[in-house]
Every structure is written in C-alpha cells, then in structure tokens.
mmCIF file of C-alpha atoms and ligand atoms in Angstrom:
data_model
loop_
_atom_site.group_PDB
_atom_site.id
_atom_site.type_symbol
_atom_site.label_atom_id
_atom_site.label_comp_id
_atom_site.label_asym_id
_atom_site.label_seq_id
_atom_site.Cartn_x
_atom_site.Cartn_y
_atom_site.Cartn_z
ATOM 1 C CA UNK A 1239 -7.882 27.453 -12.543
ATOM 2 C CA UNK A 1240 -9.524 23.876 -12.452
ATOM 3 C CA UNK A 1241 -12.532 22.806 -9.606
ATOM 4 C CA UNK A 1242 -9.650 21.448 -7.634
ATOM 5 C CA UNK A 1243 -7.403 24.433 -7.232
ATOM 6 C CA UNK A 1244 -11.036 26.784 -6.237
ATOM 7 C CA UNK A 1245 -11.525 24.006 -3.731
ATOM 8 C CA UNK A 1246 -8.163 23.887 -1.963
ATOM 9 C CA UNK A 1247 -8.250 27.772 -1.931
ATOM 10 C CA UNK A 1248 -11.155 27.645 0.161
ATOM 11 C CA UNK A 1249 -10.006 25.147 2.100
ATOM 12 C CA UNK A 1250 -6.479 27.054 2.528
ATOM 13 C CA UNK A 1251 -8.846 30.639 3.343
ATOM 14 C CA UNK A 1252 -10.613 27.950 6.054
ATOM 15 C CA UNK A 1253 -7.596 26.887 7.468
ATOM 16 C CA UNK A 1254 -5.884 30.245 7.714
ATOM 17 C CA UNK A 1255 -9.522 31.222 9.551
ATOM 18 C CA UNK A 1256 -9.104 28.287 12.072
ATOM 19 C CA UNK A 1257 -5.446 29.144 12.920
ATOM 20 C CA UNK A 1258 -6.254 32.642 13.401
ATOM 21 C CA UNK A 1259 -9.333 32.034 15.451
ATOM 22 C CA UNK A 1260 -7.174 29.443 17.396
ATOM 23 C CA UNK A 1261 -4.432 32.103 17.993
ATOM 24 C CA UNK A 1262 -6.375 34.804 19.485
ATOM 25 C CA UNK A 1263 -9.342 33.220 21.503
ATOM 26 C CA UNK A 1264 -7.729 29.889 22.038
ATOM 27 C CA UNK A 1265 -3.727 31.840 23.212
ATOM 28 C CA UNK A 1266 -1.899 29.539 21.237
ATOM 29 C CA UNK A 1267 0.355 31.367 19.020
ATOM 30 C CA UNK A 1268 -0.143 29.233 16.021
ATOM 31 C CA UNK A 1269 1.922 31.748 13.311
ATOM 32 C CA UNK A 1270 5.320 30.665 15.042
ATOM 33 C CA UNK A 1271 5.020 27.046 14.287
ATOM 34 C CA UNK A 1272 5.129 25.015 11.292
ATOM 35 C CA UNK A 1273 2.233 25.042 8.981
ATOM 36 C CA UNK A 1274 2.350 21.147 8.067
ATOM 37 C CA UNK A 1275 2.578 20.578 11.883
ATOM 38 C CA UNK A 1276 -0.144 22.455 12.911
ATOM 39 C CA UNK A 1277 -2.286 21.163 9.923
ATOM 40 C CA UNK A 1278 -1.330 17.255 11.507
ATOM 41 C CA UNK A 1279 -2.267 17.961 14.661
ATOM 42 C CA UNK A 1280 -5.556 19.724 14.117
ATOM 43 C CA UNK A 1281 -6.676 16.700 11.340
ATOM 44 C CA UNK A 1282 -6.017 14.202 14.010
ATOM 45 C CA UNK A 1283 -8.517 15.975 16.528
ATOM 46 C CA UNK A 1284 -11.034 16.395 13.548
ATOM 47 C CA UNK A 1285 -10.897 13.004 12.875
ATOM 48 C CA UNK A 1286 -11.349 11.879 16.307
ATOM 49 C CA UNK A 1287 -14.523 14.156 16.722
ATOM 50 C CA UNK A 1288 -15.562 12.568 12.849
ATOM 51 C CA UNK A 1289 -15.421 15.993 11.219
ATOM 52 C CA UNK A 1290 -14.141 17.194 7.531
ATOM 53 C CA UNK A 1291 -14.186 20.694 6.907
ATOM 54 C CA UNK A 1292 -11.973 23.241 8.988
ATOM 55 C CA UNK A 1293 -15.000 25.611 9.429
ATOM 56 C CA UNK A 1294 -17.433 23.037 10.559
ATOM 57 C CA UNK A 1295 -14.223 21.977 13.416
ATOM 58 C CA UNK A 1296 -14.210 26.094 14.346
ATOM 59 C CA UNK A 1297 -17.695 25.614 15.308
ATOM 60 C CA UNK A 1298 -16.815 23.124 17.173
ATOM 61 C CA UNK A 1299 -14.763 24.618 18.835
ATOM 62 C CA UNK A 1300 -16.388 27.701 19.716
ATOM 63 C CA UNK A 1301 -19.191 25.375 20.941
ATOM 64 C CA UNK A 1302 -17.274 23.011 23.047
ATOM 65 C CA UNK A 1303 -14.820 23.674 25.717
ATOM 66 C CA UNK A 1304 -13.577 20.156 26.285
ATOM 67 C CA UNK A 1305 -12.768 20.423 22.538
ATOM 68 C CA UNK A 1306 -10.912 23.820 22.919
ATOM 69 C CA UNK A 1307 -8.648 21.807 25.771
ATOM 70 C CA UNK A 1308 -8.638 18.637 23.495
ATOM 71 C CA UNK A 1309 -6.722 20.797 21.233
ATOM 72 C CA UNK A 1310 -4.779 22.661 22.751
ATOM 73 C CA UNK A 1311 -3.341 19.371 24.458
ATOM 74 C CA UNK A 1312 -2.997 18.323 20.735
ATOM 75 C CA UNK A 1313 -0.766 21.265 19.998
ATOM 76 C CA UNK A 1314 1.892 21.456 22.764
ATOM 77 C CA UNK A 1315 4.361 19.006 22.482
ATOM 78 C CA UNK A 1316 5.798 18.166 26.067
ATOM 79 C CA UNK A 1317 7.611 15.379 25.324
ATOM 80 C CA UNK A 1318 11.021 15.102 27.418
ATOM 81 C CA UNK A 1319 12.679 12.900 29.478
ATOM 82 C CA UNK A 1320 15.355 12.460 32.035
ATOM 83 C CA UNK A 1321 18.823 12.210 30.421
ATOM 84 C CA UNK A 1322 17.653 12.886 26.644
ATOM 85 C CA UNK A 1323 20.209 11.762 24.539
ATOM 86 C CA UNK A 1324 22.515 9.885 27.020
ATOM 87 C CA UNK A 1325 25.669 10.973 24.918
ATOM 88 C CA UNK A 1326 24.761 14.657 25.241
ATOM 89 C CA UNK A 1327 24.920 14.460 28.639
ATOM 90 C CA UNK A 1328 28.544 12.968 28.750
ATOM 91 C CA UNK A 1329 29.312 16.469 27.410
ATOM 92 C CA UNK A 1330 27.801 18.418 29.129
ATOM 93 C CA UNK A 1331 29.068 17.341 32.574
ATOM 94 C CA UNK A 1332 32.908 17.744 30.720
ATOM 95 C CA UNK A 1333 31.551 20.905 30.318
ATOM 96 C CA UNK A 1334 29.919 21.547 33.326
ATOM 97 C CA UNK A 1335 33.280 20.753 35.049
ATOM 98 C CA UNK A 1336 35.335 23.199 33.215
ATOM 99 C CA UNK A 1337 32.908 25.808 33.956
ATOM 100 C CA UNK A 1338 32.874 25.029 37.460
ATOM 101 C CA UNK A 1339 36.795 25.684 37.806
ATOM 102 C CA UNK A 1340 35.720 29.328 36.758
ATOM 103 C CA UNK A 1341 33.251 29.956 39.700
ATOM 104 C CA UNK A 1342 29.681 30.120 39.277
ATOM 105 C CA UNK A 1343 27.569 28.353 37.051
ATOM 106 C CA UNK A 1344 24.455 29.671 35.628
ATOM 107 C CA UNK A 1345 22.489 27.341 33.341
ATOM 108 C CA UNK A 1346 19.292 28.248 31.203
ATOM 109 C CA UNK A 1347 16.949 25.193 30.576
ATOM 110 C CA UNK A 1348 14.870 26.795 28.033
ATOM 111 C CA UNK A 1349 11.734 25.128 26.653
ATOM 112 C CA UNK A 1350 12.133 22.714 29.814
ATOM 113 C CA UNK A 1351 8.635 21.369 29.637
ATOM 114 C CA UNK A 1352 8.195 19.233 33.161
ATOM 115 C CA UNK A 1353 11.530 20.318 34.438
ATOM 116 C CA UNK A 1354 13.109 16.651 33.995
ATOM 117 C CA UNK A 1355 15.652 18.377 31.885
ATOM 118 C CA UNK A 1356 16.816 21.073 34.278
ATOM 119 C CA UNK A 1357 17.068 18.379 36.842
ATOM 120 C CA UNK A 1358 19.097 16.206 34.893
ATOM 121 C CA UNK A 1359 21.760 19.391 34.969
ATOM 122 C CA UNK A 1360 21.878 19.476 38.642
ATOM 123 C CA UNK A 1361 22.050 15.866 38.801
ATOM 124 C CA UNK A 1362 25.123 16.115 36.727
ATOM 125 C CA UNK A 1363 26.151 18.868 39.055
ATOM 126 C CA UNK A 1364 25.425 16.866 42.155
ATOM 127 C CA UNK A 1365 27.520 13.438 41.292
ATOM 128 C CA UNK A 1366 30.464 14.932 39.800
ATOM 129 C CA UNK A 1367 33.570 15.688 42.275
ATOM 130 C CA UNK A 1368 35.036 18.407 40.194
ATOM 131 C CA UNK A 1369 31.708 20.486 39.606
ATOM 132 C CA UNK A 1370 30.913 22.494 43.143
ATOM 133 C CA UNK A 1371 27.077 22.014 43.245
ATOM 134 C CA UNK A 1372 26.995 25.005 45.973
ATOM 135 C CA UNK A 1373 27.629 27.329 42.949
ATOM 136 C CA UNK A 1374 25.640 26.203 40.268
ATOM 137 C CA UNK A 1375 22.053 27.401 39.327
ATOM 138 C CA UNK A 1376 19.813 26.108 36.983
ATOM 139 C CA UNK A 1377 16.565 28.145 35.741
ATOM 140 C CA UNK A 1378 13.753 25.943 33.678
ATOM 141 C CA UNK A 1379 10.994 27.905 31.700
ATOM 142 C CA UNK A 1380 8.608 26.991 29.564
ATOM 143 C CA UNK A 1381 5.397 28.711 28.067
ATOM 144 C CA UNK A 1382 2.738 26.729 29.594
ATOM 145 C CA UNK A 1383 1.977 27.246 33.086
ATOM 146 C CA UNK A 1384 0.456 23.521 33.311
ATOM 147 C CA UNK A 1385 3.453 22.011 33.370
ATOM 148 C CA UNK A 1386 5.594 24.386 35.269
ATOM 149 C CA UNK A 1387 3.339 22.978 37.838
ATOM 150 C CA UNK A 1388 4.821 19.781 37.275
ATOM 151 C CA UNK A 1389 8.186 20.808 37.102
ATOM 152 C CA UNK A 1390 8.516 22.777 40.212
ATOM 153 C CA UNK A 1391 6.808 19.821 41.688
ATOM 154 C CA UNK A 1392 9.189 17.383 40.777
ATOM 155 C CA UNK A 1393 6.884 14.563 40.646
ATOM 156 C CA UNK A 1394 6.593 12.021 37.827
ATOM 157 C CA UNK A 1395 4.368 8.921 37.442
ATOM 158 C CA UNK A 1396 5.742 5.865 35.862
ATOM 159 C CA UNK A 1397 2.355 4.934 34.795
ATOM 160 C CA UNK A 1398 2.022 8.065 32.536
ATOM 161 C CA UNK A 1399 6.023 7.560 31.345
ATOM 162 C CA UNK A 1400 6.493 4.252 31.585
ATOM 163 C CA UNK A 1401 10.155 4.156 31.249
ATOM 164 C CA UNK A 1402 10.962 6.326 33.752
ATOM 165 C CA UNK A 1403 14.170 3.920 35.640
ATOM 166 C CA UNK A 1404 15.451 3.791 31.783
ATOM 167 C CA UNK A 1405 15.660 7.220 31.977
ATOM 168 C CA UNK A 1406 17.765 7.101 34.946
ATOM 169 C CA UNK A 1407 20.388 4.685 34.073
ATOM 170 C CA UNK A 1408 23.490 6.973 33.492
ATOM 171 C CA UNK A 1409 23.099 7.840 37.015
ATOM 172 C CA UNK A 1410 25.287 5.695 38.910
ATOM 173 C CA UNK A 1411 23.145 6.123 42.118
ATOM 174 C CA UNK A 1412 20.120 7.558 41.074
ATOM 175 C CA UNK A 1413 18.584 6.770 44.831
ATOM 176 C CA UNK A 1414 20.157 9.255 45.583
ATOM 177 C CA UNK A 1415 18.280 11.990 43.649
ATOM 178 C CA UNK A 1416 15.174 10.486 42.898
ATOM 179 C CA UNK A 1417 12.858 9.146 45.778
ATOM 180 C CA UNK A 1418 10.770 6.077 44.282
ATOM 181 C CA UNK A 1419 7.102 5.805 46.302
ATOM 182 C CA UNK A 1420 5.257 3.121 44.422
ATOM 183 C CA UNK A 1421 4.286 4.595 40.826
ATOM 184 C CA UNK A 1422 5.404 8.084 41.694
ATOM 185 C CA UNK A 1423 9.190 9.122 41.356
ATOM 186 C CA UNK A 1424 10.218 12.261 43.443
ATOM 187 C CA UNK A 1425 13.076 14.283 42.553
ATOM 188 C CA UNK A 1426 14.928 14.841 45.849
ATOM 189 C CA UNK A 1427 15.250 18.211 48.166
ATOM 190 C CA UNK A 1428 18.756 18.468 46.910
ATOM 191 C CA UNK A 1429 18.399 18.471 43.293
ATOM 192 C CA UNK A 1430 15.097 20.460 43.508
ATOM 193 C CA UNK A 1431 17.277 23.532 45.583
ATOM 194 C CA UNK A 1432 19.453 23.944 42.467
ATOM 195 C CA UNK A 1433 16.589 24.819 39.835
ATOM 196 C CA UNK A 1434 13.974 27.665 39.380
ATOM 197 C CA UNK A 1435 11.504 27.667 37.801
ATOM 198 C CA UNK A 1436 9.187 30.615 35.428
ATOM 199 C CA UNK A 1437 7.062 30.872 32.597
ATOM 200 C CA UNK A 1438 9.176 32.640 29.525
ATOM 201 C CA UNK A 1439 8.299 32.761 25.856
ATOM 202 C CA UNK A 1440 11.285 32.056 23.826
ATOM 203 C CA UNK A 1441 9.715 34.300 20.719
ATOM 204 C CA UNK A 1442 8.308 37.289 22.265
ATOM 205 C CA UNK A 1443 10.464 37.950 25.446
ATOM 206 C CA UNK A 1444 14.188 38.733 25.957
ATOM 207 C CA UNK A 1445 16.317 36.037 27.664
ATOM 208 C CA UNK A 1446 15.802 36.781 31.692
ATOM 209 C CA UNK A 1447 19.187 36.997 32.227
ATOM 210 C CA UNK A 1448 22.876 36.012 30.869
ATOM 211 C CA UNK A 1449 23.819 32.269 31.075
ATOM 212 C CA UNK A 1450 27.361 30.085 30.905
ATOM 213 C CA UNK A 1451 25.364 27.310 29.320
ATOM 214 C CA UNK A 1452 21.742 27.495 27.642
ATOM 215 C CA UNK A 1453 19.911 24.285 26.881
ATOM 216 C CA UNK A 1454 17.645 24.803 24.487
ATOM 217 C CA UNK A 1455 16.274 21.356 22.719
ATOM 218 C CA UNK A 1456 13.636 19.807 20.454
ATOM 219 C CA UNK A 1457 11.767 22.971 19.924
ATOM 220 C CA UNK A 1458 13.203 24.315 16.843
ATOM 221 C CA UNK A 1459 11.660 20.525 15.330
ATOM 222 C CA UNK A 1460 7.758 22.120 15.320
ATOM 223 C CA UNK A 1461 8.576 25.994 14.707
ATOM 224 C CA UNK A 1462 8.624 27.790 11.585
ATOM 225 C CA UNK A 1463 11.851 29.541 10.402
ATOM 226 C CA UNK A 1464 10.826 33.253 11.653
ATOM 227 C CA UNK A 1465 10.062 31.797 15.090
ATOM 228 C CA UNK A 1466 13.490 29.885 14.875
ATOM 229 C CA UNK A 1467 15.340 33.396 13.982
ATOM 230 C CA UNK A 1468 13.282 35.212 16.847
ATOM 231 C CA UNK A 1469 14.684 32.293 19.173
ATOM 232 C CA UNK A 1470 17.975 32.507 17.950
ATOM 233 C CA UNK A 1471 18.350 35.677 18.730
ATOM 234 C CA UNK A 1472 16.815 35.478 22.413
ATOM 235 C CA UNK A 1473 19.470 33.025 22.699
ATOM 236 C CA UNK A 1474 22.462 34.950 21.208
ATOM 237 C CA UNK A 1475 21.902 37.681 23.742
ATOM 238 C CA UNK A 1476 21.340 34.984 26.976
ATOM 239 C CA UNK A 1477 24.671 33.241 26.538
ATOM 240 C CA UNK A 1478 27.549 35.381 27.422
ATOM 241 C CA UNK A 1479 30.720 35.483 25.251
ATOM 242 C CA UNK A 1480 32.293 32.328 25.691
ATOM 243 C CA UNK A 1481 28.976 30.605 27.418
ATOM 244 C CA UNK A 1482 27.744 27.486 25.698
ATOM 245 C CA UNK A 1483 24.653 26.410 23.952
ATOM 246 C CA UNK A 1484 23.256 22.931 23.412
ATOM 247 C CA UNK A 1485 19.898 22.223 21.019
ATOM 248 C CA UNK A 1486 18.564 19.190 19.757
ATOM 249 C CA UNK A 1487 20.452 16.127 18.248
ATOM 250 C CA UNK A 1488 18.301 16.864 15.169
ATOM 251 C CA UNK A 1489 18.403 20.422 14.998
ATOM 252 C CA UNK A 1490 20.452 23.095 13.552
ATOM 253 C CA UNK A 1491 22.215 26.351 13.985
ATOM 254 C CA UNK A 1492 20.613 28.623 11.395
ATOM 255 C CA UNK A 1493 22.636 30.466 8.303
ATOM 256 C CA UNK A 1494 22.423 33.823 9.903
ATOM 257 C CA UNK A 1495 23.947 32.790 13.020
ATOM 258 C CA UNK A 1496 27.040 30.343 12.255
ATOM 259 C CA UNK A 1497 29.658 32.797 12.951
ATOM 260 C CA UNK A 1498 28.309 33.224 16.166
ATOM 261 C CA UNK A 1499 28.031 29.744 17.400
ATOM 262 C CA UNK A 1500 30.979 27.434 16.945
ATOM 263 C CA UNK A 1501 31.011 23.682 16.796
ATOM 264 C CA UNK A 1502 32.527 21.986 19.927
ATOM 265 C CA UNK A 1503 30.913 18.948 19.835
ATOM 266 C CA UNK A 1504 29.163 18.761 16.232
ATOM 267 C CA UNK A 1505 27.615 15.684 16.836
ATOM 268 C CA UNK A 1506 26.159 16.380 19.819
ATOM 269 C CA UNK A 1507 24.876 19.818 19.135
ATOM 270 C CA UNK A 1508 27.304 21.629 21.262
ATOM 271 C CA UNK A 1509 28.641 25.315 20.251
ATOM 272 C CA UNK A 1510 30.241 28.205 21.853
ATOM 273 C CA UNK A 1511 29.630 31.524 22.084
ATOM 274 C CA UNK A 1512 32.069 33.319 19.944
ATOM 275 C CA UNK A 1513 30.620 37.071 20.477
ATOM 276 C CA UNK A 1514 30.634 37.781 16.591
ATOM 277 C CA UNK A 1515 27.825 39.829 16.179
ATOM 278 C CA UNK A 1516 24.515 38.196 14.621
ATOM 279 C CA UNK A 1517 22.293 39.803 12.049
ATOM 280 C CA UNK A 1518 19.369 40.937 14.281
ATOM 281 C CA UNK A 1519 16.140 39.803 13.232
ATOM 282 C CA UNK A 1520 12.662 41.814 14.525
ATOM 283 C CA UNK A 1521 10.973 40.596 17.403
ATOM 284 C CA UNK A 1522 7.860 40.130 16.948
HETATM 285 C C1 SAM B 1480 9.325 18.817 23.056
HETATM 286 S S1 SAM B 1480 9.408 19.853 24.473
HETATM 287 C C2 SAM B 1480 11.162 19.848 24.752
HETATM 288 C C3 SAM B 1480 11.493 19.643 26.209
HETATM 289 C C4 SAM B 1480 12.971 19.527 26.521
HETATM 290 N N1 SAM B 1480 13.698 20.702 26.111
HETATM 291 C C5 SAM B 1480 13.574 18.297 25.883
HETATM 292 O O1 SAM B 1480 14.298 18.389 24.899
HETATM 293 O O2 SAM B 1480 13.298 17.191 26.375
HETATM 294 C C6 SAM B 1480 9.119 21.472 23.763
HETATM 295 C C7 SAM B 1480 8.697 22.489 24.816
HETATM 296 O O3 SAM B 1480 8.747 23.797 24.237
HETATM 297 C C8 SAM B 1480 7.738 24.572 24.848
HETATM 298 N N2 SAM B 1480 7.515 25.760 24.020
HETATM 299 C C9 SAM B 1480 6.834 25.859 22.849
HETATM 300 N N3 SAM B 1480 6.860 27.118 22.383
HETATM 301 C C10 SAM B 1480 7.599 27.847 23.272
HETATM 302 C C11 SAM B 1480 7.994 29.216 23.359
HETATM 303 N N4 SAM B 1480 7.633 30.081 22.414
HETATM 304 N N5 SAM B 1480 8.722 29.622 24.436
HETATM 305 C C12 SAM B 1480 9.077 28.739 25.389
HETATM 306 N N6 SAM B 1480 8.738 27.427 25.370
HETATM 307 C C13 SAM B 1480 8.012 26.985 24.325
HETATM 308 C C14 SAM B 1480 6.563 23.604 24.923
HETATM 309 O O4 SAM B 1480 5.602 24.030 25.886
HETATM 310 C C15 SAM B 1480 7.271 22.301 25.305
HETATM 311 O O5 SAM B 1480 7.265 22.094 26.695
#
C-alpha cells in the first residue's frame, strides 16, 4: 500500500466520521443518499468556510451553529417548480380525466418540497371540464418541516424564483389560480382547498394511505440504491392496483420492480400499477 492509498483511507475513515456525526446530531439521514453527492455538497461548504480536512470541518461544525444550518441548507435539495416538465403534465391531466369518470380522485404528491407541485395537480383538476374538481384530493409531503411551511402557505416570491410567470404558461388563465401582489404570487383559496399537506419520510414510513395516482419526482436523482428500493416499495403499497405513478423525466423504475410498474407513457415516466407482487426489500 503506497503513501497515497494510507492517506485516502484516512481521509475515507474522516469522511465516514463526518457523515455519521452529521446523521445523528445534525437529523439528516445522510446513509440514504448518494455518497458522491453528499461528498459535493459538503466540499462546497468547506470551501466556502476555507477548510481542507473533513475532521477539522466536524469541528466546525460542532462549534458553529450557523454552520450546522449552512449545511444542512447545502444538503436538501428543494428545487421544484410549477408545471415541471410541461409535457408531463399534458399526461397527467389525460389521466386525471379518465380517473375522474371513475369517481374520486386521490393523488399523492410525494417529495413535494414547497407544494408548487401538488398545486399544479389541482390546477389541472380545476381547468379541465371533464375532471370534477369537487372529488379530487391531493396530499403533498415532504421531510422537512421548513418548507411544508411554505407549501401550505402557498406563497412564492418571484425575487427568490425568478421565473415564476414561465412557470405558469400552460395555464391558459393562470389569474385565475394564482393571485399576483407585487413580487409575491399567491396560490388562490380554490386550488389551496384541494391539497393537504404533512411531513412523511419516503424511507422509513409506510405510504399514509392508498392513492389513484402518486407523483413522486426528482428524488431518486440524489439517493443511493437501498434508499431507492425502500422508496419503491413505500410506493408499491400507496398506489392501488391499477393507480398510476409518475417519477422524474430522468429517473428510473428499478430491476426488482418492472413487473410491477408498466410503461404507459415511457417517455414521460408514466406507469401503472399492475398488482404483480414486488420482491420486498427491509425497511430500514
Ligand atoms: C428536488 S425536490 C423535488 C420536488 C418535486 N417533487 C419536483 O419534482 O419538483 C426533492 C424533495 O425530496 C425531499 N426529500 C428528501 N428525502 C426525502 C424522504 N426520505 N422522504 C420524503 N421527502 C424527501 C426533499 O426535502 C425535497 O423537497
């Protein structure tokens, strides 16, 4: 074993000592994600506070609380938007239709960070003739009770996402469901009546209920593969035989689970529920 091998051991063994440190005094439950993202994301704060070794940035850490939050910021990924994925959208109010002609609609926006998704569903709901708003309802969780705040507020600044009417544009009267008051943009009374809102953890909790159509996108892009089996697996048991589940445009259905989740819209990440039984995987 050369010098250079002893010295990315240690810095490996110092790493593996931050994350765990980080998971169980900072909450953040660093083993389900990817290593290569977490490493990213904590070099970026260590550079920014001008410090090299992993230990010397635990210090920190357990020094500094503005750090701790610095971090933590650093590691949750909240990016959304209204309307992600414009084309997705187009598919799910087809869908959203068909279910409607059924009877009651129960979506699952899971991972919704600050509930723009969620209200992009009853949007859909809301401007389409053939979907009966009255019976749809939409639940948003996320694990971070910051910005379920946001959500069930329903307030976004276009100064902190600054293309906010861009977002908007496949509504063909978005006045309608979105009240504009200088910088801040207020999802109306309406669309906020259709959506809940709770904290969930996609890994460690079973799915709160059973769902006709589960949303569950760009989270699968920073987890590890056991996290994405433990999520799977939430998810297999929240949408009923026959439901529907949407994920990210660059995500995928793993191995283990094709046979339960059909294709109906490949491109766009929609399957169906097709009841064959999945292998189950522990929970951790
Ligand atoms: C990039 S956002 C995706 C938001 C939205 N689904 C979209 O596609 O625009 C990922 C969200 O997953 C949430 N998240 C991360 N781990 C989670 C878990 N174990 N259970 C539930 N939500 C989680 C994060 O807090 C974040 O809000």
């Amino acid at each position: 074993m050369g010098l250079g091998d002893v010295e990315r051991d240690a810095d490996s063994d110092a790493f593996d000592d931050l994350l765990a440190y980080i998971e169980s005094s900072l909450s953040f439950a660093t083993s389900s994600y990817n290593r290569s993202y977490l490493d990213r994301r904590v070099s970026a704060r260590m550079r920014r506070r001008h410090v090299e070794e992993y230990d010397a940035y635990q210090r920190l850490l357990r020094e500094e609380a503005d750090e701790r939050e610095a971090l933590l910021n650093a590691l949750s990924v909240n990016v959304t938007s209204f309307f992600r994925n414009p084309d997705v959208w187009d598919g799910l109010r087809e869908l959203l239709a068909e279910l409607s002609d059924a009877g009651r609609v129960r979506i699952w926006s899971a991972a919704c960070s600050d509930g723009r998704e969620a209200y992009s569903a009853a949007m859909l709901a809301l401007g389409d003739d053939r979907i009966d708003h009255r019976r749809v309802e939409i639940l948003g969780t996320d694990i971070k009770p910051e910005i379920l705040r946001v959500a069930r507020r329903g307030e976004y600044r276009a100064s902190e996402t600054n293309d906010l009417e861009e977002q908007l544009e496949p509504l063909a009267h978005s006045d309608r469901y979105v009240e504009r008051d200088g910088d801040a943009y207020r999802v109306t009374d309406e669309v906020r009546d259709l959506v809940s809102f709770r904290r969930h953890d996609l890994v460690q909790e079973e799915p709160p209920q059973t769902f006709d159509l589960v949303i569950c996108r760009n989270l699968f892009i920073y987890i590890n593969t056991e996290a994405k089996e433990a999520i799977f697996e939430t998810l297999g048991s929240a949408v009923r035989p026959g439901g529907y589940l949407t994920i990210g445009m660059t995500e995928t259905v793993p191995s283990s689970c094709r046979d339960r989740f059909e294709a109906v819209e490949k491109r766009l990440r929609i399957y169906r529920d097709t009841g064959a039984k999945q292998p189950s995987t522990a929970r951790r």
